[in-house]
CSV table of C-alpha atoms and ligand atoms in Angstrom, one decimal:
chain,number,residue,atom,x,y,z
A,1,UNK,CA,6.1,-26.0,-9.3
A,2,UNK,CA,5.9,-22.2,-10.8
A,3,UNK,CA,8.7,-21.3,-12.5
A,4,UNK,CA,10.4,-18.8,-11.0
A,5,UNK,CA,11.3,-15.4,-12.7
A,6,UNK,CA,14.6,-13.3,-12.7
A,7,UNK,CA,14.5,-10.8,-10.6
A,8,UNK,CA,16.9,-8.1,-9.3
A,9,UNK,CA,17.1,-6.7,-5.8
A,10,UNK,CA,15.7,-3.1,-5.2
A,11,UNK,CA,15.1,-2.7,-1.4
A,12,UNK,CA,16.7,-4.4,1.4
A,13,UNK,CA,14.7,-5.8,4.3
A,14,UNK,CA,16.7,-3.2,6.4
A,15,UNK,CA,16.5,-0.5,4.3
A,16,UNK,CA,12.6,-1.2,4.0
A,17,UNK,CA,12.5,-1.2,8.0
A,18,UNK,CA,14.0,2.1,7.9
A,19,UNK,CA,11.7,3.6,5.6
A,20,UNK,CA,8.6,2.5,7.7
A,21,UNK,CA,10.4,3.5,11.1
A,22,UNK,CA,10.2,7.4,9.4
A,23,UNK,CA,7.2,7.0,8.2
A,24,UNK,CA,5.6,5.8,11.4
A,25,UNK,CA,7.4,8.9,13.4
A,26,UNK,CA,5.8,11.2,11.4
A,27,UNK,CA,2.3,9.3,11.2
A,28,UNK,CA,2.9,9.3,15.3
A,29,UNK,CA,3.7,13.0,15.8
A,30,UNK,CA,0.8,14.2,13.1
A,31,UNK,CA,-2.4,12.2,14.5
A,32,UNK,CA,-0.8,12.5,17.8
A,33,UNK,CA,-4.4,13.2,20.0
A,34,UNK,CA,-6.4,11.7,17.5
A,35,UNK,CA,-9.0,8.9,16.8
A,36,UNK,CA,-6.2,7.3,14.1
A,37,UNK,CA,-7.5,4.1,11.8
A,38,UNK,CA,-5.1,2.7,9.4
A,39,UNK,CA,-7.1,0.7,6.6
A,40,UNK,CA,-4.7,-1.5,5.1
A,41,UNK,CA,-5.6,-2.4,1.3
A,42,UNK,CA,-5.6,-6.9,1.2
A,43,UNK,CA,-3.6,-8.9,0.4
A,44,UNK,CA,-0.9,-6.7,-0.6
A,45,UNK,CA,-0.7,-4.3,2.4
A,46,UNK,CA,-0.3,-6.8,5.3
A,47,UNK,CA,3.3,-6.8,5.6
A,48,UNK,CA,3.9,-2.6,5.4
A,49,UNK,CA,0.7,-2.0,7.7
A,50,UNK,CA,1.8,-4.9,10.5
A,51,UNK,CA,5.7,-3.7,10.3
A,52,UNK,CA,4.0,0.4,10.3
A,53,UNK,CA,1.7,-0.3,12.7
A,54,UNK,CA,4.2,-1.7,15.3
A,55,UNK,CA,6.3,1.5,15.0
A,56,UNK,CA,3.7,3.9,15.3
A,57,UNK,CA,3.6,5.0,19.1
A,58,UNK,CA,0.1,6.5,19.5
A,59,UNK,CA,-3.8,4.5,20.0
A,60,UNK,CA,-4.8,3.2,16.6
A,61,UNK,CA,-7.5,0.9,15.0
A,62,UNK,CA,-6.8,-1.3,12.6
A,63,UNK,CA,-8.9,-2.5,9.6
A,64,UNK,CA,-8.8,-3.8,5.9
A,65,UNK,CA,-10.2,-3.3,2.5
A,66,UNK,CA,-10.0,-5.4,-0.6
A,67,UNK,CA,-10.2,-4.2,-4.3
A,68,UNK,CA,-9.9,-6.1,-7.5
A,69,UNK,CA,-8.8,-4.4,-10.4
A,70,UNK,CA,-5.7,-6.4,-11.5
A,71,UNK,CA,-6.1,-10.3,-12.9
A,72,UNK,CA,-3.4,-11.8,-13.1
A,73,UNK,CA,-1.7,-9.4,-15.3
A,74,UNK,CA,0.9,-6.6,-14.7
A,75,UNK,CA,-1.2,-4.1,-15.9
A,76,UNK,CA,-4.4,-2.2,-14.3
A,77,UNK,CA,-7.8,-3.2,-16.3
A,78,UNK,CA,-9.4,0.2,-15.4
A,79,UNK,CA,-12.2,-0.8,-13.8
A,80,UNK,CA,-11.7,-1.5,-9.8
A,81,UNK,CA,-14.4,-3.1,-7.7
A,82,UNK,CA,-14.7,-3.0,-3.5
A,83,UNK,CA,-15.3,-6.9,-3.0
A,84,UNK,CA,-14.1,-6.3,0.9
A,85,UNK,CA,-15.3,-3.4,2.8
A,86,UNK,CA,-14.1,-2.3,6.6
A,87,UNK,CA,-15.8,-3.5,9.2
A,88,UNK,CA,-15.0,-0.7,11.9
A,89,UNK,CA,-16.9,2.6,12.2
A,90,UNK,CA,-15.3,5.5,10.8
A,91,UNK,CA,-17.5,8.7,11.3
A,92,UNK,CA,-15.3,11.0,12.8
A,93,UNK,CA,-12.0,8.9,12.5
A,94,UNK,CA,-8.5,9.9,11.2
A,95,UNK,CA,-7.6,7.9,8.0
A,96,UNK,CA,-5.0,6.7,6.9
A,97,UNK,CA,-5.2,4.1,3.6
A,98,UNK,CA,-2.3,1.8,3.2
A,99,UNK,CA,-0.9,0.3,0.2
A,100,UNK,CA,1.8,-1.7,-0.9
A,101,UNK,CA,1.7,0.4,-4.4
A,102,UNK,CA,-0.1,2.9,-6.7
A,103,UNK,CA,0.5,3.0,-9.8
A,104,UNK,CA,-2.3,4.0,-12.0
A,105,UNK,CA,-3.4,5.7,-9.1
A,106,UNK,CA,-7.5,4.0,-9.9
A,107,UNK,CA,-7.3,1.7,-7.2
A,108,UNK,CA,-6.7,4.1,-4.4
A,109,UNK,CA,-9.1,6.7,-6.0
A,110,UNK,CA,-11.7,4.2,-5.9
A,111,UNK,CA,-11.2,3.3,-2.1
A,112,UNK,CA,-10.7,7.0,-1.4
A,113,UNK,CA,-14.2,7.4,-2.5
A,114,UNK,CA,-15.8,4.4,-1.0
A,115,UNK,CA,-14.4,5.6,2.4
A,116,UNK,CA,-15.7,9.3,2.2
A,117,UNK,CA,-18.9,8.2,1.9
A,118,UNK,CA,-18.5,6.5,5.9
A,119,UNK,CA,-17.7,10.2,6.9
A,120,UNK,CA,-14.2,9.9,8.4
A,121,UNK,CA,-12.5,13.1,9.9
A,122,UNK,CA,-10.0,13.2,7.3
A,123,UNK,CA,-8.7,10.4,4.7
A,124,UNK,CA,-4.6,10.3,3.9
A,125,UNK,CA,-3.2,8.1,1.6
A,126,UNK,CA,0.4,5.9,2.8
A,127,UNK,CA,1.9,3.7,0.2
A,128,UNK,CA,5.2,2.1,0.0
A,129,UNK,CA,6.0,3.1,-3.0
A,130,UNK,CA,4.9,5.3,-5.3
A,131,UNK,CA,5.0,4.6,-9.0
A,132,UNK,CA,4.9,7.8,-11.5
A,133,UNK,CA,5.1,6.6,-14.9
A,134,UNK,CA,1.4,5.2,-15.5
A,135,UNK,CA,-0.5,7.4,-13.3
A,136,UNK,CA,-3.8,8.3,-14.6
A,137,UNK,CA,-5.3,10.1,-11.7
A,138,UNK,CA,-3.9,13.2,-9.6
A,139,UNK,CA,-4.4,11.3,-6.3
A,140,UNK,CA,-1.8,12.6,-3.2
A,141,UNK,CA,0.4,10.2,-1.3
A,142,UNK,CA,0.7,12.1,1.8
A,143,UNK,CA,3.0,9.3,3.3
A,144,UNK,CA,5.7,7.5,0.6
A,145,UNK,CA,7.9,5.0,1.5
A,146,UNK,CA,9.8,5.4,-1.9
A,147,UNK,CA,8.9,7.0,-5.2
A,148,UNK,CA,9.8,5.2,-9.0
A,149,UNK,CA,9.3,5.5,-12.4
A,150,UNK,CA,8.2,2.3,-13.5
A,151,UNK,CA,9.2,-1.3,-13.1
A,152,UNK,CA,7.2,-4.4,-11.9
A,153,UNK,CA,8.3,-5.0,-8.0
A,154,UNK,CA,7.3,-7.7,-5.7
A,155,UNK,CA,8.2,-9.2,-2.6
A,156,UNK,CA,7.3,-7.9,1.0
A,157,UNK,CA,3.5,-8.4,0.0
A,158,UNK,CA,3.7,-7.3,-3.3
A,159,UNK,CA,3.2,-10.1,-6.0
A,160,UNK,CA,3.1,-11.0,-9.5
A,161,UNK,CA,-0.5,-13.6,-10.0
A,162,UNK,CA,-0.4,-14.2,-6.3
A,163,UNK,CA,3.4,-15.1,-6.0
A,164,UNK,CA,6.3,-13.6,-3.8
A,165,UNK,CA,4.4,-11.9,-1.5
A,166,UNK,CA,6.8,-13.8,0.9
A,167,UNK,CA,10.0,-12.8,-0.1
A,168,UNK,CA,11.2,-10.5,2.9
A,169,UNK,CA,12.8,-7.7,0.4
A,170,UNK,CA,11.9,-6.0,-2.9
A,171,UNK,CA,13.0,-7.0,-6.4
A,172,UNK,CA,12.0,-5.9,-9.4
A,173,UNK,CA,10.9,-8.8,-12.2
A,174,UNK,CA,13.1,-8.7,-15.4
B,1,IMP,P1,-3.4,1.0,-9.6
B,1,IMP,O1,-4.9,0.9,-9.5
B,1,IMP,O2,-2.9,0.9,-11.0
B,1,IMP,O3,-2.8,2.1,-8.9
B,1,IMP,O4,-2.8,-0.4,-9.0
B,1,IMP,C1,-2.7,-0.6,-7.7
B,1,IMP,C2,-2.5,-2.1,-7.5
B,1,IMP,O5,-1.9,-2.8,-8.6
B,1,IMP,C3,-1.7,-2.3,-6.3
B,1,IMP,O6,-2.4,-2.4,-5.1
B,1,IMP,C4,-0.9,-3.6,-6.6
B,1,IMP,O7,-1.7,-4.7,-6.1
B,1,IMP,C5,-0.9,-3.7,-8.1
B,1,IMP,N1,0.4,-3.3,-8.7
B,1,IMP,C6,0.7,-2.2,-9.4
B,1,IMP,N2,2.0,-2.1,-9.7
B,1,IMP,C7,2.6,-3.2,-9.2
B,1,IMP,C8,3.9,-3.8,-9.1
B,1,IMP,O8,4.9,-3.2,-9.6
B,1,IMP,N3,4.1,-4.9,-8.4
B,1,IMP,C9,3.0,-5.6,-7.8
B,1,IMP,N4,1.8,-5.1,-7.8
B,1,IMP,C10,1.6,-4.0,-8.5
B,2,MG,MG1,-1.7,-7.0,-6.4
């Protein structure tokens, strides 16, 4: 067994469900008419794009992308490498790139980049939460979920070396 460490609660599970039922009626009423894909970013998207995608109320694709950039630490090592790539078409599509978190902001500049380059209508970026504090790159988060300062938060997909993800709200680690 993995010793478990102490951790406090942030978000609820319904106060989480409330945030993505917002989120999705704006997403629905802006790419209302459009070819809409969300790419969710693996593993720590699946939760926020299944729970997003099931409250948005127009046609959309979905599809997923995987980056590593992390180890096992809580910290970004700079360099981020696409070692999944989507699978879908997407000249001409509506993007939307989901993530559980940015925090340097590398990760999602990385995939913003990769994507461009498959010719998409227009790329947006929709994270749960938004992390200021470390942010090395001027990226936008068109869709947030909620904005913090700093802190190391899992649960609800989010993890610390692969553990958590499962927990149904958000905590941060002490
Ligand atoms: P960035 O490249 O520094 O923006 O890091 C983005 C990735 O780091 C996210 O997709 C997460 O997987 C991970 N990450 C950053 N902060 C946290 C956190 O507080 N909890 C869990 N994962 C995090
Ligand atoms: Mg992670």
């Amino acid at each position: 067994m993995e010793e478990q460490l102490k951790r406090e609660l942030l978000f609820s599970r319904e106060a989480v469900q409330e945030q993505i039922k917002q989120l999705a009626l704006r997403i629905s009423s802006d790419y209302e008419g459009r070819d809409l894909v969300l790419i969710g970013v693996l593993n720590g998207a699946v939760f926020f794009l299944s729970d997003l995608a099931r409250n948005i109320s127009i046609p959309l694709k979905i599809d997923f992308v995987r980056a590593s950039s992390y180890g096992s630490g809580r910290e970004s090592s700079g360099t981020v490498r696409l070692t999944k790539d989507v699978e879908i078409p997407l000249q001409g599509k509506s993007v939307i790139l989901i993530e559980d978190i940015v925090d340097s902001g590398l990760t999602i500049d990385r995939l913003i980049k990769a994507i461009e380059e498959k010719s998409p209508e227009s790329i947006r970026v929709c994270a749960l939460i938004d992390k200021t504090e470390r942010r090395r790159t001027d990226v936008e988060i068109h869709y947030c979920g909620y904005r913090i300062e700093e802190g190391f938060v899992v649960g609800y997909g989010l993890d610390y070396d692969e553990n958590y993800r499962n927990l149904p709200d958000i905590y941060v680690l002490k």
